[in-house]
mmCIF file with all atom_site columns, C-alpha atoms in Angstrom:
data_model
loop_
_atom_site.group_PDB
_atom_site.id
_atom_site.type_symbol
_atom_site.label_atom_id
_atom_site.label_alt_id
_atom_site.label_comp_id
_atom_site.label_asym_id
_atom_site.label_entity_id
_atom_site.label_seq_id
_atom_site.pdbx_PDB_ins_code
_atom_site.Cartn_x
_atom_site.Cartn_y
_atom_site.Cartn_z
_atom_site.occupancy
_atom_site.B_iso_or_equiv
_atom_site.pdbx_formal_charge
_atom_site.auth_seq_id
_atom_site.auth_comp_id
_atom_site.auth_asym_id
_atom_site.auth_atom_id
_atom_site.pdbx_PDB_model_num
ATOM 1   C CA . UNK A 1 1   ? 0.621   20.811 -15.534 1.00 37.00 ? 1   UNK A CA 1
ATOM 2   C CA . UNK A 1 2   ? 3.847   22.372 -14.458 1.00 40.00 ? 2   UNK A CA 1
ATOM 3   C CA . UNK A 1 3   ? 6.524   20.922 -12.212 1.00 52.00 ? 3   UNK A CA 1
ATOM 4   C CA . UNK A 1 4   ? 6.847   22.284 -8.703  1.00 61.00 ? 4   UNK A CA 1
ATOM 5   C CA . UNK A 1 5   ? 9.773   24.597 -8.132  1.00 68.00 ? 5   UNK A CA 1
ATOM 6   C CA . UNK A 1 6   ? 12.386  22.714 -6.032  1.00 71.00 ? 6   UNK A CA 1
ATOM 7   C CA . UNK A 1 7   ? 12.538  25.530 -3.453  1.00 74.00 ? 7   UNK A CA 1
ATOM 8   C CA . UNK A 1 8   ? 8.774   25.441 -2.979  1.00 71.00 ? 8   UNK A CA 1
ATOM 9   C CA . UNK A 1 9   ? 8.867   21.680 -2.563  1.00 75.00 ? 9   UNK A CA 1
ATOM 10  C CA . UNK A 1 10  ? 11.621  21.848 0.072   1.00 78.00 ? 10  UNK A CA 1
ATOM 11  C CA . UNK A 1 11  ? 9.771   24.620 1.893   1.00 77.00 ? 11  UNK A CA 1
ATOM 12  C CA . UNK A 1 12  ? 6.537   22.638 2.080   1.00 76.00 ? 12  UNK A CA 1
ATOM 13  C CA . UNK A 1 13  ? 8.280   19.510 3.413   1.00 77.00 ? 13  UNK A CA 1
ATOM 14  C CA . UNK A 1 14  ? 10.207  21.583 5.941   1.00 82.00 ? 14  UNK A CA 1
ATOM 15  C CA . UNK A 1 15  ? 7.091   23.409 7.068   1.00 79.00 ? 15  UNK A CA 1
ATOM 16  C CA . UNK A 1 16  ? 5.159   20.165 7.507   1.00 79.00 ? 16  UNK A CA 1
ATOM 17  C CA . UNK A 1 17  ? 8.008   18.806 9.628   1.00 82.00 ? 17  UNK A CA 1
ATOM 18  C CA . UNK A 1 18  ? 8.070   21.946 11.773  1.00 85.00 ? 18  UNK A CA 1
ATOM 19  C CA . UNK A 1 19  ? 4.371   21.647 12.663  1.00 85.00 ? 19  UNK A CA 1
ATOM 20  C CA . UNK A 1 20  ? 5.213   19.219 15.463  1.00 84.00 ? 20  UNK A CA 1
ATOM 21  C CA . UNK A 1 21  ? 7.876   21.514 16.912  1.00 87.00 ? 21  UNK A CA 1
ATOM 22  C CA . UNK A 1 22  ? 6.030   24.798 16.267  1.00 88.00 ? 22  UNK A CA 1
ATOM 23  C CA . UNK A 1 23  ? 2.272   24.133 16.266  1.00 84.00 ? 23  UNK A CA 1
ATOM 24  C CA . UNK A 1 24  ? 1.576   27.847 15.821  1.00 86.00 ? 24  UNK A CA 1
ATOM 25  C CA . UNK A 1 25  ? 2.600   27.351 12.179  1.00 83.00 ? 25  UNK A CA 1
ATOM 26  C CA . UNK A 1 26  ? -0.543  25.250 11.731  1.00 84.00 ? 26  UNK A CA 1
ATOM 27  C CA . UNK A 1 27  ? -2.811  28.295 12.070  1.00 85.00 ? 27  UNK A CA 1
ATOM 28  C CA . UNK A 1 28  ? -0.778  30.328 9.583   1.00 85.00 ? 28  UNK A CA 1
ATOM 29  C CA . UNK A 1 29  ? -0.597  27.384 7.176   1.00 80.00 ? 29  UNK A CA 1
ATOM 30  C CA . UNK A 1 30  ? -4.359  26.935 7.415   1.00 83.00 ? 30  UNK A CA 1
ATOM 31  C CA . UNK A 1 31  ? -5.195  30.632 6.990   1.00 87.00 ? 31  UNK A CA 1
ATOM 32  C CA . UNK A 1 32  ? -2.764  31.367 4.157   1.00 84.00 ? 32  UNK A CA 1
ATOM 33  C CA . UNK A 1 33  ? -2.644  28.086 2.238   1.00 79.00 ? 33  UNK A CA 1
ATOM 34  C CA . UNK A 1 34  ? -5.470  25.698 3.031   1.00 81.00 ? 34  UNK A CA 1
ATOM 35  C CA . UNK A 1 35  ? -8.491  27.927 3.724   1.00 86.00 ? 35  UNK A CA 1
ATOM 36  C CA . UNK A 1 36  ? -8.433  29.663 0.310   1.00 86.00 ? 36  UNK A CA 1
ATOM 37  C CA . UNK A 1 37  ? -7.963  26.324 -1.453  1.00 85.00 ? 37  UNK A CA 1
ATOM 38  C CA . UNK A 1 38  ? -10.709 24.696 0.581   1.00 86.00 ? 38  UNK A CA 1
ATOM 39  C CA . UNK A 1 39  ? -13.089 27.435 -0.551  1.00 87.00 ? 39  UNK A CA 1
ATOM 40  C CA . UNK A 1 40  ? -12.121 26.759 -4.154  1.00 88.00 ? 40  UNK A CA 1
ATOM 41  C CA . UNK A 1 41  ? -12.488 22.990 -3.636  1.00 86.00 ? 41  UNK A CA 1
ATOM 42  C CA . UNK A 1 42  ? -15.948 23.490 -2.092  1.00 89.00 ? 42  UNK A CA 1
ATOM 43  C CA . UNK A 1 43  ? -17.125 25.479 -5.121  1.00 91.00 ? 43  UNK A CA 1
ATOM 44  C CA . UNK A 1 44  ? -15.603 22.916 -7.487  1.00 87.00 ? 44  UNK A CA 1
ATOM 45  C CA . UNK A 1 45  ? -17.388 20.038 -5.716  1.00 88.00 ? 45  UNK A CA 1
ATOM 46  C CA . UNK A 1 46  ? -20.725 21.869 -5.562  1.00 90.00 ? 46  UNK A CA 1
ATOM 47  C CA . UNK A 1 47  ? -20.627 22.655 -9.300  1.00 91.00 ? 47  UNK A CA 1
ATOM 48  C CA . UNK A 1 48  ? -19.640 19.071 -10.185 1.00 89.00 ? 48  UNK A CA 1
ATOM 49  C CA . UNK A 1 49  ? -22.471 17.709 -7.991  1.00 89.00 ? 49  UNK A CA 1
ATOM 50  C CA . UNK A 1 50  ? -24.965 20.089 -9.647  1.00 91.00 ? 50  UNK A CA 1
ATOM 51  C CA . UNK A 1 51  ? -23.880 18.818 -13.082 1.00 91.00 ? 51  UNK A CA 1
ATOM 52  C CA . UNK A 1 52  ? -24.323 15.214 -11.919 1.00 90.00 ? 52  UNK A CA 1
ATOM 53  C CA . UNK A 1 53  ? -20.603 14.438 -12.244 1.00 89.00 ? 53  UNK A CA 1
ATOM 54  C CA . UNK A 1 54  ? -20.061 13.459 -8.586  1.00 89.00 ? 54  UNK A CA 1
ATOM 55  C CA . UNK A 1 55  ? -22.001 11.623 -5.959  1.00 86.00 ? 55  UNK A CA 1
ATOM 56  C CA . UNK A 1 56  ? -24.069 13.973 -3.867  1.00 82.00 ? 56  UNK A CA 1
ATOM 57  C CA . UNK A 1 57  ? -22.951 15.474 -0.548  1.00 87.00 ? 57  UNK A CA 1
ATOM 58  C CA . UNK A 1 58  ? -19.260 14.630 -0.647  1.00 87.00 ? 58  UNK A CA 1
ATOM 59  C CA . UNK A 1 59  ? -16.993 16.460 1.790   1.00 90.00 ? 59  UNK A CA 1
ATOM 60  C CA . UNK A 1 60  ? -14.676 18.758 -0.199  1.00 88.00 ? 60  UNK A CA 1
ATOM 61  C CA . UNK A 1 61  ? -11.894 18.268 2.360   1.00 87.00 ? 61  UNK A CA 1
ATOM 62  C CA . UNK A 1 62  ? -12.169 14.501 1.882   1.00 90.00 ? 62  UNK A CA 1
ATOM 63  C CA . UNK A 1 63  ? -11.972 14.854 -1.901  1.00 89.00 ? 63  UNK A CA 1
ATOM 64  C CA . UNK A 1 64  ? -8.959  17.126 -1.551  1.00 86.00 ? 64  UNK A CA 1
ATOM 65  C CA . UNK A 1 65  ? -7.238  14.576 0.668   1.00 88.00 ? 65  UNK A CA 1
ATOM 66  C CA . UNK A 1 66  ? -7.855  11.866 -1.923  1.00 91.00 ? 66  UNK A CA 1
ATOM 67  C CA . UNK A 1 67  ? -6.101  14.015 -4.521  1.00 87.00 ? 67  UNK A CA 1
ATOM 68  C CA . UNK A 1 68  ? -3.274  15.479 -2.454  1.00 85.00 ? 68  UNK A CA 1
ATOM 69  C CA . UNK A 1 69  ? -2.498  12.405 -0.328  1.00 89.00 ? 69  UNK A CA 1
ATOM 70  C CA . UNK A 1 70  ? -1.255  10.218 -3.196  1.00 92.00 ? 70  UNK A CA 1
ATOM 71  C CA . UNK A 1 71  ? 0.634   13.170 -4.672  1.00 87.00 ? 71  UNK A CA 1
ATOM 72  C CA . UNK A 1 72  ? 2.468   13.848 -1.406  1.00 84.00 ? 72  UNK A CA 1
ATOM 73  C CA . UNK A 1 73  ? 3.256   10.152 -1.064  1.00 88.00 ? 73  UNK A CA 1
ATOM 74  C CA . UNK A 1 74  ? 4.682   10.120 -4.603  1.00 88.00 ? 74  UNK A CA 1
ATOM 75  C CA . UNK A 1 75  ? 6.789   13.215 -3.877  1.00 83.00 ? 75  UNK A CA 1
ATOM 76  C CA . UNK A 1 76  ? 8.130   11.670 -0.647  1.00 83.00 ? 76  UNK A CA 1
ATOM 77  C CA . UNK A 1 77  ? 8.919   8.326  -2.253  1.00 86.00 ? 77  UNK A CA 1
ATOM 78  C CA . UNK A 1 78  ? 10.705  9.939  -5.185  1.00 84.00 ? 78  UNK A CA 1
ATOM 79  C CA . UNK A 1 79  ? 13.072  11.614 -2.716  1.00 80.00 ? 79  UNK A CA 1
ATOM 80  C CA . UNK A 1 80  ? 14.472  8.123  -2.100  1.00 84.00 ? 80  UNK A CA 1
ATOM 81  C CA . UNK A 1 81  ? 13.632  6.144  -5.242  1.00 87.00 ? 81  UNK A CA 1
ATOM 82  C CA . UNK A 1 82  ? 13.816  7.304  -8.839  1.00 87.00 ? 82  UNK A CA 1
ATOM 83  C CA . UNK A 1 83  ? 10.507  8.510  -10.269 1.00 84.00 ? 83  UNK A CA 1
ATOM 84  C CA . UNK A 1 84  ? 8.900   5.769  -12.331 1.00 86.00 ? 84  UNK A CA 1
ATOM 85  C CA . UNK A 1 85  ? 6.750   8.250  -14.269 1.00 89.00 ? 85  UNK A CA 1
ATOM 86  C CA . UNK A 1 86  ? 6.708   11.983 -14.944 1.00 88.00 ? 86  UNK A CA 1
ATOM 87  C CA . UNK A 1 87  ? 4.764   14.050 -12.415 1.00 85.00 ? 87  UNK A CA 1
ATOM 88  C CA . UNK A 1 88  ? 2.170   15.070 -15.019 1.00 89.00 ? 88  UNK A CA 1
ATOM 89  C CA . UNK A 1 89  ? 1.373   11.419 -15.715 1.00 92.00 ? 89  UNK A CA 1
ATOM 90  C CA . UNK A 1 90  ? 1.022   10.679 -12.002 1.00 91.00 ? 90  UNK A CA 1
ATOM 91  C CA . UNK A 1 91  ? -1.294  13.661 -11.523 1.00 90.00 ? 91  UNK A CA 1
ATOM 92  C CA . UNK A 1 92  ? -3.499  12.580 -14.425 1.00 93.00 ? 92  UNK A CA 1
ATOM 93  C CA . UNK A 1 93  ? -3.728  9.053  -13.038 1.00 94.00 ? 93  UNK A CA 1
ATOM 94  C CA . UNK A 1 94  ? -4.626  10.307 -9.554  1.00 93.00 ? 94  UNK A CA 1
ATOM 95  C CA . UNK A 1 95  ? -7.407  12.532 -10.921 1.00 89.00 ? 95  UNK A CA 1
ATOM 96  C CA . UNK A 1 96  ? -8.742  9.758  -13.175 1.00 92.00 ? 96  UNK A CA 1
ATOM 97  C CA . UNK A 1 97  ? -8.891  7.236  -10.333 1.00 93.00 ? 97  UNK A CA 1
ATOM 98  C CA . UNK A 1 98  ? -10.476 9.666  -7.862  1.00 91.00 ? 98  UNK A CA 1
ATOM 99  C CA . UNK A 1 99  ? -13.090 10.822 -10.366 1.00 88.00 ? 99  UNK A CA 1
ATOM 100 C CA . UNK A 1 100 ? -13.932 7.225  -11.279 1.00 90.00 ? 100 UNK A CA 1
ATOM 101 C CA . UNK A 1 101 ? -14.361 6.379  -7.597  1.00 92.00 ? 101 UNK A CA 1
ATOM 102 C CA . UNK A 1 102 ? -16.437 9.463  -6.750  1.00 91.00 ? 102 UNK A CA 1
ATOM 103 C CA . UNK A 1 103 ? -18.573 9.607  -9.861  1.00 89.00 ? 103 UNK A CA 1
ATOM 104 C CA . UNK A 1 104 ? -22.292 9.037  -9.685  1.00 84.00 ? 104 UNK A CA 1
ATOM 105 C CA . UNK A 1 105 ? -23.379 5.436  -9.111  1.00 77.00 ? 105 UNK A CA 1
ATOM 106 C CA . UNK A 1 106 ? -24.094 3.635  -12.353 1.00 71.00 ? 106 UNK A CA 1
#
């Protein structure tokens, strides 16, 4: 996995902060960033469910939040504290934990 470009990272944090001041950004952010990714996430979840790799009938938005939430937290925290691990390692750990939690019941 590749590192995020610093400009992209600053832009995302700035845009998220501006949502309170300029709520009209929320619609643009949804249409241009989140909606296409949500469609991809929905297909990903449906295929994984069909293969028996995930519990049935999970909300793709919920799964996405489980993946992105910890990543955003890590990115925010590492603005203040030094990173304890490389980003690629953190991403792998997040995916491993989420997949273990959402896998089919044993």
